[in-house]
Short mmCIF file of C-alpha atoms in Angstrom, two decimals:
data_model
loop_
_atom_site.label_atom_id
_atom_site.label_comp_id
_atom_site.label_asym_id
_atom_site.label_seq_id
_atom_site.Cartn_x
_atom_site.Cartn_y
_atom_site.Cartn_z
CA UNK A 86 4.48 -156.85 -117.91
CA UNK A 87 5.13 -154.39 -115.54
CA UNK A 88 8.76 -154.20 -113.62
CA UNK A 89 10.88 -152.74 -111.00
CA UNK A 90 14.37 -151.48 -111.30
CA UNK A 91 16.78 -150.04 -108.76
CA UNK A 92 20.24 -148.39 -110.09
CA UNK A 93 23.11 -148.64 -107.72
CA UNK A 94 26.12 -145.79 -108.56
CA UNK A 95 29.35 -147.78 -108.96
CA UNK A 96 32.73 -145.26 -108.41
CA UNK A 97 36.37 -145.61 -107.26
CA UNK A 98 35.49 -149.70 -106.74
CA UNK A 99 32.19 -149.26 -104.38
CA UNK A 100 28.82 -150.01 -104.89
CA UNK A 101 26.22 -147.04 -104.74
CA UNK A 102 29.73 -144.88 -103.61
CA UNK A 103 30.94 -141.34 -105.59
CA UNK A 104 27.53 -139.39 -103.46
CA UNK A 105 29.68 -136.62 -105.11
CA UNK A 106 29.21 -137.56 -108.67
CA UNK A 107 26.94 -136.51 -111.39
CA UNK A 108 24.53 -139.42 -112.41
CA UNK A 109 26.35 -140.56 -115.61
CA UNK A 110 22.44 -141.64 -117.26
CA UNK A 111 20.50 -138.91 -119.49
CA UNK A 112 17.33 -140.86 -119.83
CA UNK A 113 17.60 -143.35 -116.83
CA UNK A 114 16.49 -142.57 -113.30
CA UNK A 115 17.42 -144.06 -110.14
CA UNK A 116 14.62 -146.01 -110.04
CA UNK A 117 11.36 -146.80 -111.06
CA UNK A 118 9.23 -149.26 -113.59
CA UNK A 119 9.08 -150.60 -116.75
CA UNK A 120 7.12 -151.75 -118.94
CA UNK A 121 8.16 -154.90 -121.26
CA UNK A 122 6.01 -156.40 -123.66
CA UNK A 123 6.85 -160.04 -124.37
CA UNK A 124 7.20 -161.34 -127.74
CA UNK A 125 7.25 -165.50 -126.89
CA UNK A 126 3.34 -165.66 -128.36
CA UNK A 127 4.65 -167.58 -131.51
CA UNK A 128 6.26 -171.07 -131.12
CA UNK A 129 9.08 -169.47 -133.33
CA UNK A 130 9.55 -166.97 -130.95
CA UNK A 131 9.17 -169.36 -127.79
CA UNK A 132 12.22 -171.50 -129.20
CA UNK A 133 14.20 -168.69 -129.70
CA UNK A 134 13.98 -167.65 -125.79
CA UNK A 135 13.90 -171.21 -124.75
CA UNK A 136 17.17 -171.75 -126.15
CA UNK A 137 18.23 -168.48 -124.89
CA UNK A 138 17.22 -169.26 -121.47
CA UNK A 139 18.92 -172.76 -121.52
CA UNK A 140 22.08 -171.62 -122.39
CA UNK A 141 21.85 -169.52 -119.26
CA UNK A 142 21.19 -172.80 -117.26
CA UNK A 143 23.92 -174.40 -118.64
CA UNK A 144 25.98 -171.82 -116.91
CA UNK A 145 26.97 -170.38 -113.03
CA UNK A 146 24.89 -167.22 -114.05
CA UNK A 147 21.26 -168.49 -113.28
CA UNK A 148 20.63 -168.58 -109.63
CA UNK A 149 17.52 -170.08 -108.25
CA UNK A 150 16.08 -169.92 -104.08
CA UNK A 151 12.96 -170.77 -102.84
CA UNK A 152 11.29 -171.11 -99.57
CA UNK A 153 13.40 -174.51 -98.24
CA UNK A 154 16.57 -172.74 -99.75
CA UNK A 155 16.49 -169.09 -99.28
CA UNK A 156 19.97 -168.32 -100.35
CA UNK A 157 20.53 -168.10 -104.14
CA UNK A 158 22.42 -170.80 -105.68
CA UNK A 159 23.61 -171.97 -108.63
CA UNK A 160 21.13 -174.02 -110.26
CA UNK A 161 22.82 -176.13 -112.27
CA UNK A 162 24.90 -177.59 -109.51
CA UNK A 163 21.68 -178.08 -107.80
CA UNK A 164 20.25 -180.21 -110.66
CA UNK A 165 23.36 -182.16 -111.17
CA UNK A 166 23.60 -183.27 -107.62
CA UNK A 167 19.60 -184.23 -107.04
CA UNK A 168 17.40 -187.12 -108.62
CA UNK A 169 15.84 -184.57 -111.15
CA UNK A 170 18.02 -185.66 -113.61
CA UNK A 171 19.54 -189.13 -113.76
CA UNK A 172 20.63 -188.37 -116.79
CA UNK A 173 21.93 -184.86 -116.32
CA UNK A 174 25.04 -185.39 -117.98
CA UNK A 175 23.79 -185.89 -121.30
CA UNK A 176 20.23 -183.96 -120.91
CA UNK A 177 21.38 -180.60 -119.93
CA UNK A 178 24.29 -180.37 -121.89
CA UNK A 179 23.79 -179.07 -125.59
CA UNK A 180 19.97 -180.14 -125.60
CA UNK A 181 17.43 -176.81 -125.03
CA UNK A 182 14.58 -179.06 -124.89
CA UNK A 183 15.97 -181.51 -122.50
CA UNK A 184 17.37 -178.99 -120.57
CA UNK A 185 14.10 -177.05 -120.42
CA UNK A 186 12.09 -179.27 -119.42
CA UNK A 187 14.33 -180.18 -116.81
CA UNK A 188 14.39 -176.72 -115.53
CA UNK A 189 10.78 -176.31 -115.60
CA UNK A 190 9.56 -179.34 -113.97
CA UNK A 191 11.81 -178.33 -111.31
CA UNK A 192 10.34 -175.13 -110.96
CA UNK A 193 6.66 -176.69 -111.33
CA UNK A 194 8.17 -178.89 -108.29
CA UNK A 195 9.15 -176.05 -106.39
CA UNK A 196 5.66 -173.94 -106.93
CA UNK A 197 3.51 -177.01 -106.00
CA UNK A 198 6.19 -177.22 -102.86
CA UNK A 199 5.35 -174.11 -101.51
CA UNK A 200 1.62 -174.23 -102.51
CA UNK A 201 1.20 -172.49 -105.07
CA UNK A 202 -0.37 -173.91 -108.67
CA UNK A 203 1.49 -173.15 -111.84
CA UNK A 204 -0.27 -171.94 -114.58
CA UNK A 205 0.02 -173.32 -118.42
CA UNK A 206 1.52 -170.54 -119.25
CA UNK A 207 4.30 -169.80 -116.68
CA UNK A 208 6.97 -171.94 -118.86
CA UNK A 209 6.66 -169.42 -121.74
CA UNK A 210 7.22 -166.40 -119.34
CA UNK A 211 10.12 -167.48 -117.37
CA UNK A 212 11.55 -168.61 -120.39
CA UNK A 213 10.62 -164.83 -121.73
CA UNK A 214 12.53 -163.56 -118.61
CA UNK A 215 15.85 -165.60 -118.42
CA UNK A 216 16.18 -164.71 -122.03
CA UNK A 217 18.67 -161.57 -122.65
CA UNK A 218 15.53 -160.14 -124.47
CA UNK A 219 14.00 -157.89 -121.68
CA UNK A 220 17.28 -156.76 -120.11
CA UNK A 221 18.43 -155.50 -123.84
CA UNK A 222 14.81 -154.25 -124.22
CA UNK A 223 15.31 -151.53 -120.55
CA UNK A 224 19.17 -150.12 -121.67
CA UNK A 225 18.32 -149.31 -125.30
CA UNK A 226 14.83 -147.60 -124.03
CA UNK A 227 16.85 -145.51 -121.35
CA UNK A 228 19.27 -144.75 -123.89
CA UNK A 229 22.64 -147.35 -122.44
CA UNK A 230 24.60 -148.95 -124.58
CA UNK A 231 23.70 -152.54 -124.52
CA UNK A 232 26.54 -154.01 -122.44
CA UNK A 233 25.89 -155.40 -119.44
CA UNK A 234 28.80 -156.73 -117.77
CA UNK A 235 29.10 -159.40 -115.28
CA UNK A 236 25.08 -160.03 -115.68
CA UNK A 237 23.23 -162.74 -113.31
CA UNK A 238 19.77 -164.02 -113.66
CA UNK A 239 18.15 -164.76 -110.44
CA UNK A 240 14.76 -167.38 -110.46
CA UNK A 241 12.69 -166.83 -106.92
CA UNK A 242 10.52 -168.83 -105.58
CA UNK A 243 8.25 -167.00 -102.67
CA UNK A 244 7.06 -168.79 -99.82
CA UNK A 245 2.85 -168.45 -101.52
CA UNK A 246 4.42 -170.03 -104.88
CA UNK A 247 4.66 -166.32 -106.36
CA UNK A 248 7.87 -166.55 -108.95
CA UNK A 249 10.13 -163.89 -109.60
CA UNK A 250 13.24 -163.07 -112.23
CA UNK A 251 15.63 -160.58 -111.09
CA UNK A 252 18.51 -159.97 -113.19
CA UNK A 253 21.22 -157.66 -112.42
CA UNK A 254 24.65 -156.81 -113.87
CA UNK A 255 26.59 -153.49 -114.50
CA UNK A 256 25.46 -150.95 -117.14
CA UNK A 257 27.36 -148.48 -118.60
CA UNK A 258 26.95 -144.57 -120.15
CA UNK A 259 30.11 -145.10 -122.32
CA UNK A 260 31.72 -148.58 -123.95
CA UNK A 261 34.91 -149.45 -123.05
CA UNK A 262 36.91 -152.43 -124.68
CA UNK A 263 38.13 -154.38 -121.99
CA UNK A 264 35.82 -153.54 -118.98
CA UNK A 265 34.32 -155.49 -116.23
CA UNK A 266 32.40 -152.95 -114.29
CA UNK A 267 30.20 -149.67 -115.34
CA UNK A 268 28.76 -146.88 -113.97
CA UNK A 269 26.26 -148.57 -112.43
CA UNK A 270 24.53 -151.64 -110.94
CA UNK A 271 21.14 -152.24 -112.45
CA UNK A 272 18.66 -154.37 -110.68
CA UNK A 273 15.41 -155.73 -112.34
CA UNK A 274 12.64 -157.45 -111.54
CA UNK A 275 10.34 -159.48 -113.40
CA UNK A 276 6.78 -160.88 -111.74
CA UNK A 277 7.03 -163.91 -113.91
CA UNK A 278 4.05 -165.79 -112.59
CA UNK A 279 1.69 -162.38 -112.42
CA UNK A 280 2.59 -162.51 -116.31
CA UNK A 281 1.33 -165.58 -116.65
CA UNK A 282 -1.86 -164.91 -114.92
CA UNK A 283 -2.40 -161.97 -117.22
CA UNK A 284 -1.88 -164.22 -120.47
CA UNK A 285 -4.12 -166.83 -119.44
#
């Protein structure tokens, strides 16, 4: 899969501020793509990441919007508060499976919402994506230490049924114990359902 990525300079406490500075990255450039290979092809493999990507939804750090909801939110305050789980207190809490296939109908709901048609393979992808696999994958390729600080995993919906995975959090050129911010702001995207097409 083919992505995007956009690096925003963070200095003195401001996003894409310190014009003055020297870019901190040796390998990485402001912006340009990427290309990830993903590795969920063996049901060992697809566990893995589906447990990986559940303990994200289990958490304020996967944000979903689609079409009827445009602005990102939470999605596991979404799911407790609608009729997609009756049961959400003991489903999505400690249970990958449960939770996964909670979060996937819902995004299967949303897709068919906005008219588009999921593929067979879409779950395997977006599971691929909201994993910490492909974001670790991009800093040790450009040569960053792999700690990304403050990282959030956004799942979009388009308005055709197109999904997307954006994640974005702050990377660093040097570790520090303690810190909560980096050099810079990286932000990726994934075209989770163009994936899926591909695989099919």
């Amino acid at each position: 899969a083919t992505s995007t990525y956009f690096i925003y300079r963070y200095y003195n406490g401001e996003i894409d501020g310190g014009k003055e500075a020297s870019w901190p990255f040796k390998k990485l450039k402001q912006n340009g793509c990427f290309n990830y290979t993903w590795a969920a092809r063996s049901t060992a493999v697809f566990e893995e990441r589906k447990s990986d990507s559940c303990r994200l939804a289990g958490t304020s750090d996967l944000l979903v919007a689609t079409p009827g909801a445009p602005t990102p939110e939470v999605w596991k305050k979404i799911i407790l508060t609608t009729a997609h789980s009756a049961k959400s207190d003991d489903e999505t809490e400690g249970r990958p499976t449960k939770m996964f296939q909670t979060l996937e109908a819902w995004l299967r709901l949303e897709i068919k919402t906005a008219g588009g048609d999921p593929t067979a393979a879409l779950s395997k992808h977006v599971a691929e994506f909201l994993s910490v696999t492909p974001a670790i994958s991009f800093v040790l390729a450009h040569g960053i230490p792999p700690q990304i600080l403050q990282a959030k995993y956004v799942l979009v919906v388009g308005k055709s049924g197109d999904v997307r995975v954006l994640w974005y959090g702050f990377i660093t050129d040097k570790v520090m114990p303690g810190a909560v911010a980096g050099a810079g702001v990286a932000v990726h995207e994934e075209d989770a359902a163009a994936a899926a097409d591909d695989d099919e």
